[in-house]
């Protein structure tokens, strides 16, 4: 890290919000959503017709892409490897699950407040955000970093998984929350709701991508990158590093909560397995495959790995976890910058010829 990284007067033309990658990624997301809607509108007998089940599957992929974006924001640009982001995703999902359950039956105690959609929407971002604020404040204030931070994030999500497995929590125990029927007065099983959730998820990914891009090209983003590369020097220059870490960690947790809230109505269930450490590790593999500190790489990695998971768990269900582990090892050794790194290398080669 050099002083130029934090110099407010340096040339930032290469860090503009509307970079080539931003424009291409935004265009691909918008065109992709429009294409799916057009193909879905074709008659069912048409060979290019996209079924409602496929639209729902793509909507689920969008929620995973949003979660990967949240992890890339803190891992790629801040150097904080969280192995417990599934906890924030699950908390957002449980908030939405309680709202959906409240549409059919009256919920006891404080859970009854979530029958109101505005309050439920607030809980979707506040629950993971407040947990991240409390957890991050304790961890960053104590200067817990590196592998130690990764370990305690895993301990956090594991502890929440055990807690939510208990029936006393009122969250459905090991079964979780399911049997959802309506959202905002519309049937969840209807085709219109499937399309609406797909669109909502895609738009959420697009807005989150722009938000993350705006953060990483801002002064806050430059201080975050400098902290990742040389934390001691940033502290020496007078920056409150723990505040930088905490702010990005909370934003990342809120994005994960939104992803979880959009995920639940599309899959129809949320249970304690979402807190499992394995799920959080999977998210890290998505980002590693796509390429850290690129944002678009995280989106691409989530899409590729989850498509492979859909295909391979049907063909070889027992081998999927071994393939996932092998993929992570190969990536770490052969493609440390992921697919985005390969694309950047090819662009440089083309520019040199």
JSON list of N, CA, C and O in Angstrom, two decimals, residues 33 104 107 116 148 160 162 177 191 208-209 222 292 345 350:
[
{"chain": "A", "resi": 33, "resn": "UNK", "atom": "N", "xyz": [-32.44, -10.92, -17.38]},
{"chain": "A", "resi": 33, "resn": "UNK", "atom": "CA", "xyz": [-33.78, -10.93, -16.79]},
{"chain": "A", "resi": 33, "resn": "UNK", "atom": "C", "xyz": [-34.85, -10.78, -17.88]},
{"chain": "A", "resi": 33, "resn": "UNK", "atom": "O", "xyz": [-35.86, -11.49, -17.88]},
{"chain": "A", "resi": 104, "resn": "UNK", "atom": "N", "xyz": [-51.05, -17.02, 7.68]},
{"chain": "A", "resi": 104, "resn": "UNK", "atom": "CA", "xyz": [-52.02, -18.10, 7.84]},
{"chain": "A", "resi": 104, "resn": "UNK", "atom": "C", "xyz": [-52.53, -18.24, 9.25]},
{"chain": "A", "resi": 104, "resn": "UNK", "atom": "O", "xyz": [-53.72, -18.53, 9.47]},
{"chain": "A", "resi": 107, "resn": "UNK", "atom": "N", "xyz": [-49.29, -15.50, 15.22]},
{"chain": "A", "resi": 107, "resn": "UNK", "atom": "CA", "xyz": [-48.06, -15.92, 15.90]},
{"chain": "A", "resi": 107, "resn": "UNK", "atom": "C", "xyz": [-48.05, -15.38, 17.32]},
{"chain": "A", "resi": 107, "resn": "UNK", "atom": "O", "xyz": [-48.56, -14.29, 17.59]},
{"chain": "A", "resi": 116, "resn": "UNK", "atom": "N", "xyz": [-46.88, -7.74, 10.00]},
{"chain": "A", "resi": 116, "resn": "UNK", "atom": "CA", "xyz": [-46.87, -6.52, 9.18]},
{"chain": "A", "resi": 116, "resn": "UNK", "atom": "C", "xyz": [-45.67, -6.57, 8.23]},
{"chain": "A", "resi": 116, "resn": "UNK", "atom": "O", "xyz": [-44.52, -6.75, 8.69]},
{"chain": "A", "resi": 148, "resn": "UNK", "atom": "N", "xyz": [-8.18, -16.34, 12.99]},
{"chain": "A", "resi": 148, "resn": "UNK", "atom": "CA", "xyz": [-8.92, -16.31, 14.26]},
{"chain": "A", "resi": 148, "resn": "UNK", "atom": "C", "xyz": [-10.33, -15.74, 14.03]},
{"chain": "A", "resi": 148, "resn": "UNK", "atom": "O", "xyz": [-11.30, -16.20, 14.61]},
{"chain": "A", "resi": 160, "resn": "UNK", "atom": "N", "xyz": [-25.63, -20.53, 16.54]},
{"chain": "A", "resi": 160, "resn": "UNK", "atom": "CA", "xyz": [-26.99, -20.17, 16.12]},
{"chain": "A", "resi": 160, "resn": "UNK", "atom": "C", "xyz": [-27.72, -21.39, 15.56]},
{"chain": "A", "resi": 160, "resn": "UNK", "atom": "O", "xyz": [-28.93, -21.54, 15.77]},
{"chain": "A", "resi": 162, "resn": "UNK", "atom": "N", "xyz": [-27.37, -24.47, 16.56]},
{"chain": "A", "resi": 162, "resn": "UNK", "atom": "CA", "xyz": [-27.80, -25.26, 17.72]},
{"chain": "A", "resi": 162, "resn": "UNK", "atom": "C", "xyz": [-29.00, -24.60, 18.40]},
{"chain": "A", "resi": 162, "resn": "UNK", "atom": "O", "xyz": [-29.95, -25.27, 18.82]},
{"chain": "A", "resi": 177, "resn": "UNK", "atom": "N", "xyz": [-39.31, -23.39, 9.43]},
{"chain": "A", "resi": 177, "resn": "UNK", "atom": "CA", "xyz": [-40.57, -22.75, 9.04]},
{"chain": "A", "resi": 177, "resn": "UNK", "atom": "C", "xyz": [-40.90, -23.14, 7.60]},
{"chain": "A", "resi": 177, "resn": "UNK", "atom": "O", "xyz": [-40.04, -23.05, 6.72]},
{"chain": "A", "resi": 191, "resn": "UNK", "atom": "N", "xyz": [-48.10, -18.43, -10.83]},
{"chain": "A", "resi": 191, "resn": "UNK", "atom": "CA", "xyz": [-47.04, -18.13, -11.79]},
{"chain": "A", "resi": 191, "resn": "UNK", "atom": "C", "xyz": [-46.61, -16.66, -11.70]},
{"chain": "A", "resi": 191, "resn": "UNK", "atom": "O", "xyz": [-45.42, -16.34, -11.83]},
{"chain": "A", "resi": 208, "resn": "UNK", "atom": "N", "xyz": [-27.65, -4.03, -5.40]},
{"chain": "A", "resi": 208, "resn": "UNK", "atom": "CA", "xyz": [-26.55, -4.34, -4.48]},
{"chain": "A", "resi": 208, "resn": "UNK", "atom": "C", "xyz": [-25.21, -4.22, -5.19]},
{"chain": "A", "resi": 208, "resn": "UNK", "atom": "O", "xyz": [-24.21, -3.77, -4.60]},
{"chain": "A", "resi": 209, "resn": "UNK", "atom": "N", "xyz": [-25.17, -4.64, -6.45]},
{"chain": "A", "resi": 209, "resn": "UNK", "atom": "CA", "xyz": [-23.92, -4.52, -7.22]},
{"chain": "A", "resi": 209, "resn": "UNK", "atom": "C", "xyz": [-23.52, -3.06, -7.37]},
{"chain": "A", "resi": 209, "resn": "UNK", "atom": "O", "xyz": [-22.35, -2.70, -7.18]},
{"chain": "A", "resi": 222, "resn": "UNK", "atom": "N", "xyz": [-11.31, 2.90, -0.67]},
{"chain": "A", "resi": 222, "resn": "UNK", "atom": "CA", "xyz": [-9.84, 2.97, -0.80]},
{"chain": "A", "resi": 222, "resn": "UNK", "atom": "C", "xyz": [-9.17, 2.73, 0.54]},
{"chain": "A", "resi": 222, "resn": "UNK", "atom": "O", "xyz": [-8.13, 2.07, 0.61]},
{"chain": "A", "resi": 292, "resn": "UNK", "atom": "N", "xyz": [-11.89, -12.86, -6.36]},
{"chain": "A", "resi": 292, "resn": "UNK", "atom": "CA", "xyz": [-12.08, -11.89, -5.29]},
{"chain": "A", "resi": 292, "resn": "UNK", "atom": "C", "xyz": [-11.84, -10.47, -5.78]},
{"chain": "A", "resi": 292, "resn": "UNK", "atom": "O", "xyz": [-11.10, -10.23, -6.72]},
{"chain": "A", "resi": 345, "resn": "UNK", "atom": "N", "xyz": [-6.31, -11.62, -17.64]},
{"chain": "A", "resi": 345, "resn": "UNK", "atom": "CA", "xyz": [-5.08, -12.03, -18.31]},
{"chain": "A", "resi": 345, "resn": "UNK", "atom": "C", "xyz": [-5.28, -12.08, -19.82]},
{"chain": "A", "resi": 345, "resn": "UNK", "atom": "O", "xyz": [-4.41, -11.61, -20.59]},
{"chain": "A", "resi": 350, "resn": "UNK", "atom": "N", "xyz": [-4.51, -9.75, -25.28]},
{"chain": "A", "resi": 350, "resn": "UNK", "atom": "CA", "xyz": [-5.06, -9.18, -26.51]},
{"chain": "A", "resi": 350, "resn": "UNK", "atom": "C", "xyz": [-4.57, -7.75, -26.72]},
{"chain": "A", "resi": 350, "resn": "UNK", "atom": "O", "xyz": [-4.33, -7.31, -27.83]}
]
